[in-house]
Each structure stands twice: as C-alpha cells, then as structure tokens.
Amino acid sequence: QVQLVESGGGLVQAGGSLRLSCAASGRTFSSYVMGWFRQAPGKEREFVAAISSWSGGNTYYKDSVKGRFTISRDNAKNTVYLQMNSLKPEDTAVYYCAADSGPYSGRYSYPPAYDYWGQGTQVTVSS
C-alpha cells in the first residue's frame, strides 16, 4: 500500500505562484508514474500533469497549464512537485497527486490508470 500526502496549497492572488508537494510512502516510489489532477466544484476531476518513472525524463501537461506549471520528482525524497506560476482564477481547485504502479499503460491523463491517490490540497486563486 502506498500513501500519498499533498501539501503546499493555499490562497494566492492571480499572477502568483505556489509549489505543491506530494510525499509518498514505500520503497518503490521511483518506479511509479506520478500525476497531478485537479477538481473544481461541480466539475469532473481533470488531468494537470504527469511525469515518467525513474529519472522522470518525460513530462506531460494539460494544454492550459503548459508554460506555467512544472512537474518534477526527487526519488531520494520520495516526493513529486508541481510548481505553479502565473496562476489564474480558473486554476482554483482541489489538487490531487496520484501514483501509477504499473504496468505502464501510457494513459497518463486517465484517472483510472492510477492506483493510489492523496487526500488533496486546496488551491484558491483570487482575481
């Protein structure tokens, strides 16, 4: 069983920045594809970003966050990050990290592909 704990959410003005962290338990973190998703009130959970396993050499982003958000991982710390810059009110949501323990399906933007989920952290961007 893998436990994921997000942190770093909060209230920020439009144009500001936040860095979300997701700490994972277990000794096989480096082998997981990691993703960030978000869910706004009344909306479905949507993909934000994902990073490949091991060295994290491949990253993927929702079109609307490209150039503003950066996903990264530190396997020594069992942690994945989401650096969010130039935040907009439409980025307001609960942000969740998720782990795909494999076998890798290539469906990194598809929530059911992920086996483990954190409890979420609220991000609120004021205009």
PDB file of C-alpha atoms in Angstrom:
ATOM      1  CA  GLN A   1       0.000   0.000   0.000  1.00  0.00           C
ATOM      2  CA  VAL A   2       1.238   3.448  -0.928  1.00  0.00           C
ATOM      3  CA  GLN A   3       0.241   6.572   0.945  1.00  0.00           C
ATOM      4  CA  LEU A   4       0.393   9.963  -0.721  1.00  0.00           C
ATOM      5  CA  VAL A   5       0.263  13.210   1.226  1.00  0.00           C
ATOM      6  CA  GLU A   6      -0.053  16.542  -0.570  1.00  0.00           C
ATOM      7  CA  SER A   7       0.943  19.900   0.855  1.00  0.00           C
ATOM      8  CA  GLY A   8       1.585  23.435  -0.294  1.00  0.00           C
ATOM      9  CA  GLY A   9      -1.880  24.582  -1.260  1.00  0.00           C
ATOM     10  CA  GLY A  10      -3.309  27.899  -0.199  1.00  0.00           C
ATOM     11  CA  LEU A  11      -4.744  31.238  -1.244  1.00  0.00           C
ATOM     12  CA  VAL A  12      -2.822  33.308  -3.762  1.00  0.00           C
ATOM     13  CA  GLN A  13      -3.568  36.306  -5.950  1.00  0.00           C
ATOM     14  CA  ALA A  14      -3.760  35.960  -9.703  1.00  0.00           C
ATOM     15  CA  GLY A  15      -0.276  36.017 -11.192  1.00  0.00           C
ATOM     16  CA  GLY A  16       1.244  34.475  -8.090  1.00  0.00           C
ATOM     17  CA  SER A  17       2.965  31.160  -7.551  1.00  0.00           C
ATOM     18  CA  LEU A  18       2.630  28.070  -5.409  1.00  0.00           C
ATOM     19  CA  ARG A  19       4.586  24.849  -5.176  1.00  0.00           C
ATOM     20  CA  LEU A  20       2.704  21.701  -4.320  1.00  0.00           C
ATOM     21  CA  SER A  21       4.485  18.704  -2.852  1.00  0.00           C
ATOM     22  CA  CYS A  22       3.368  15.088  -2.653  1.00  0.00           C
ATOM     23  CA  ALA A  23       5.255  12.790  -0.303  1.00  0.00           C
ATOM     24  CA  ALA A  24       4.924   9.061  -0.899  1.00  0.00           C
ATOM     25  CA  SER A  25       5.499   6.127   1.395  1.00  0.00           C
ATOM     26  CA  GLY A  26       7.137   2.924   0.243  1.00  0.00           C
ATOM     27  CA  ARG A  27      10.411   1.864  -1.279  1.00  0.00           C
ATOM     28  CA  THR A  28       9.356   1.697  -4.915  1.00  0.00           C
ATOM     29  CA  PHE A  29       8.439   5.337  -5.494  1.00  0.00           C
ATOM     30  CA  SER A  30      10.945   5.725  -8.300  1.00  0.00           C
ATOM     31  CA  SER A  31       9.164   3.050 -10.338  1.00  0.00           C
ATOM     32  CA  TYR A  32       5.816   4.872 -10.303  1.00  0.00           C
ATOM     33  CA  VAL A  33       4.460   7.203 -12.917  1.00  0.00           C
ATOM     34  CA  MET A  34       3.212  10.187 -10.922  1.00  0.00           C
ATOM     35  CA  GLY A  35       0.425  12.533 -11.845  1.00  0.00           C
ATOM     36  CA  TRP A  36      -1.334  15.653 -10.641  1.00  0.00           C
ATOM     37  CA  PHE A  37      -5.056  16.114 -11.142  1.00  0.00           C
ATOM     38  CA  ARG A  38      -7.496  18.778 -10.001  1.00  0.00           C
ATOM     39  CA  GLN A  39     -11.184  19.063  -9.344  1.00  0.00           C
ATOM     40  CA  ALA A  40     -13.165  22.273  -9.162  1.00  0.00           C
ATOM     41  CA  PRO A  41     -16.620  22.434  -7.540  1.00  0.00           C
ATOM     42  CA  GLY A  42     -19.251  20.929  -9.804  1.00  0.00           C
ATOM     43  CA  LYS A  43     -16.680  19.696 -12.312  1.00  0.00           C
ATOM     44  CA  GLU A  44     -15.055  16.378 -13.065  1.00  0.00           C
ATOM     45  CA  ARG A  45     -11.544  15.583 -11.978  1.00  0.00           C
ATOM     46  CA  GLU A  46      -9.121  16.604 -14.721  1.00  0.00           C
ATOM     47  CA  PHE A  47      -5.558  15.849 -15.624  1.00  0.00           C
ATOM     48  CA  VAL A  48      -2.949  18.533 -14.951  1.00  0.00           C
ATOM     49  CA  ALA A  49       0.498  16.981 -15.325  1.00  0.00           C
ATOM     50  CA  ALA A  50       2.377  13.685 -15.196  1.00  0.00           C
ATOM     51  CA  ILE A  51       5.975  12.555 -15.007  1.00  0.00           C
ATOM     52  CA  SER A  52       7.509   9.282 -16.065  1.00  0.00           C
ATOM     53  CA  SER A  53       9.050   6.821 -13.651  1.00  0.00           C
ATOM     54  CA  TRP A  54      12.719   6.537 -12.676  1.00  0.00           C
ATOM     55  CA  SER A  55      14.554   9.620 -13.975  1.00  0.00           C
ATOM     56  CA  GLY A  56      11.362  11.463 -14.875  1.00  0.00           C
ATOM     57  CA  GLY A  57      12.680  12.230 -18.314  1.00  0.00           C
ATOM     58  CA  ASN A  58       9.213  12.562 -19.823  1.00  0.00           C
ATOM     59  CA  THR A  59       6.650  15.075 -18.650  1.00  0.00           C
ATOM     60  CA  TYR A  60       3.126  15.740 -19.849  1.00  0.00           C
ATOM     61  CA  TYR A  61       0.816  18.693 -19.298  1.00  0.00           C
ATOM     62  CA  LYS A  62      -2.734  19.837 -19.817  1.00  0.00           C
ATOM     63  CA  ASP A  63      -2.635  22.406 -22.609  1.00  0.00           C
ATOM     64  CA  SER A  64      -3.899  25.243 -20.431  1.00  0.00           C
ATOM     65  CA  VAL A  65      -1.026  24.890 -17.932  1.00  0.00           C
ATOM     66  CA  LYS A  66       1.840  24.418 -20.379  1.00  0.00           C
ATOM     67  CA  GLY A  67       4.487  27.049 -19.819  1.00  0.00           C
ATOM     68  CA  ARG A  68       3.089  27.910 -16.381  1.00  0.00           C
ATOM     69  CA  PHE A  69       3.298  24.639 -14.412  1.00  0.00           C
ATOM     70  CA  THR A  70       6.281  22.335 -13.995  1.00  0.00           C
ATOM     71  CA  ILE A  71       6.179  18.813 -12.604  1.00  0.00           C
ATOM     72  CA  SER A  72       9.323  17.276 -11.147  1.00  0.00           C
ATOM     73  CA  ARG A  73      10.332  14.436  -8.872  1.00  0.00           C
ATOM     74  CA  ASP A  74      13.002  13.746  -6.279  1.00  0.00           C
ATOM     75  CA  ASN A  75      13.285   9.987  -5.865  1.00  0.00           C
ATOM     76  CA  ALA A  76      15.673  10.327  -2.925  1.00  0.00           C
ATOM     77  CA  LYS A  77      12.910  12.137  -1.037  1.00  0.00           C
ATOM     78  CA  ASN A  78      10.004  10.072  -2.418  1.00  0.00           C
ATOM     79  CA  THR A  79       8.412  13.356  -3.458  1.00  0.00           C
ATOM     80  CA  VAL A  80       6.821  14.793  -6.572  1.00  0.00           C
ATOM     81  CA  TYR A  81       6.341  18.528  -7.016  1.00  0.00           C
ATOM     82  CA  LEU A  82       4.111  20.815  -9.024  1.00  0.00           C
ATOM     83  CA  GLN A  83       5.479  24.321  -9.429  1.00  0.00           C
ATOM     84  CA  MET A  84       2.652  26.613 -10.452  1.00  0.00           C
ATOM     85  CA  ASN A  85       3.423  30.079 -11.786  1.00  0.00           C
ATOM     86  CA  SER A  86       1.260  32.817 -13.290  1.00  0.00           C
ATOM     87  CA  LEU A  87      -1.755  31.391 -11.536  1.00  0.00           C
ATOM     88  CA  LYS A  88      -5.220  32.269 -12.783  1.00  0.00           C
ATOM     89  CA  PRO A  89      -8.606  32.190 -11.044  1.00  0.00           C
ATOM     90  CA  GLU A  90      -9.560  29.242 -13.257  1.00  0.00           C
ATOM     91  CA  ASP A  91      -6.760  27.220 -11.634  1.00  0.00           C
ATOM     92  CA  THR A  92      -8.792  27.200  -8.408  1.00  0.00           C
ATOM     93  CA  ALA A  93      -9.469  23.583  -7.425  1.00  0.00           C
ATOM     94  CA  VAL A  94      -8.541  20.785  -5.090  1.00  0.00           C
ATOM     95  CA  TYR A  95      -5.291  19.320  -6.390  1.00  0.00           C
ATOM     96  CA  TYR A  96      -4.573  15.613  -6.039  1.00  0.00           C
ATOM     97  CA  CYS A  97      -1.438  13.632  -6.663  1.00  0.00           C
ATOM     98  CA  ALA A  98      -1.679  10.069  -7.884  1.00  0.00           C
ATOM     99  CA  ALA A  99       0.635   7.113  -8.451  1.00  0.00           C
ATOM    100  CA  ASP A 100       0.517   4.547 -11.230  1.00  0.00           C
ATOM    101  CA  SER A 101       2.350   1.435 -10.036  1.00  0.00           C
ATOM    102  CA  GLY A 102       2.256  -0.182 -13.453  1.00  0.00           C
ATOM    103  CA  PRO A 103       2.416  -1.876 -15.773  1.00  0.00           C
ATOM    104  CA  TYR A 104       2.520   1.417 -17.565  1.00  0.00           C
ATOM    105  CA  SER A 105      -0.405   1.826 -19.953  1.00  0.00           C
ATOM    106  CA  GLY A 106       0.510   5.144 -21.500  1.00  0.00           C
ATOM    107  CA  ARG A 107      -2.804   6.589 -20.324  1.00  0.00           C
ATOM    108  CA  TYR A 108      -1.190   9.149 -18.059  1.00  0.00           C
ATOM    109  CA  SER A 109      -4.120  11.574 -18.303  1.00  0.00           C
ATOM    110  CA  TYR A 110      -6.730   8.931 -17.412  1.00  0.00           C
ATOM    111  CA  PRO A 111      -7.610   8.867 -13.678  1.00  0.00           C
ATOM    112  CA  PRO A 112      -8.490   5.128 -13.543  1.00  0.00           C
ATOM    113  CA  ALA A 113      -4.932   4.342 -14.683  1.00  0.00           C
ATOM    114  CA  TYR A 114      -3.691   5.448 -11.259  1.00  0.00           C
ATOM    115  CA  ASP A 115      -3.733   3.088  -8.293  1.00  0.00           C
ATOM    116  CA  TYR A 116      -3.149   5.450  -5.379  1.00  0.00           C
ATOM    117  CA  TRP A 117      -4.425   8.923  -4.572  1.00  0.00           C
ATOM    118  CA  GLY A 118      -3.702  11.557  -1.991  1.00  0.00           C
ATOM    119  CA  GLN A 119      -6.343  13.391   0.012  1.00  0.00           C
ATOM    120  CA  GLY A 120      -5.972  16.608  -1.965  1.00  0.00           C
ATOM    121  CA  THR A 121      -4.889  20.153  -1.197  1.00  0.00           C
ATOM    122  CA  GLN A 122      -6.947  23.267  -1.902  1.00  0.00           C
ATOM    123  CA  VAL A 123      -5.596  25.919  -4.245  1.00  0.00           C
ATOM    124  CA  THR A 124      -7.555  29.170  -4.443  1.00  0.00           C
ATOM    125  CA  VAL A 125      -6.562  31.937  -6.830  1.00  0.00           C
ATOM    126  CA  SER A 126      -8.221  35.291  -6.268  1.00  0.00           C
ATOM    127  CA  SER A 127      -8.722  37.820  -9.029  1.00  0.00           C
TER     128      SER A 127
END
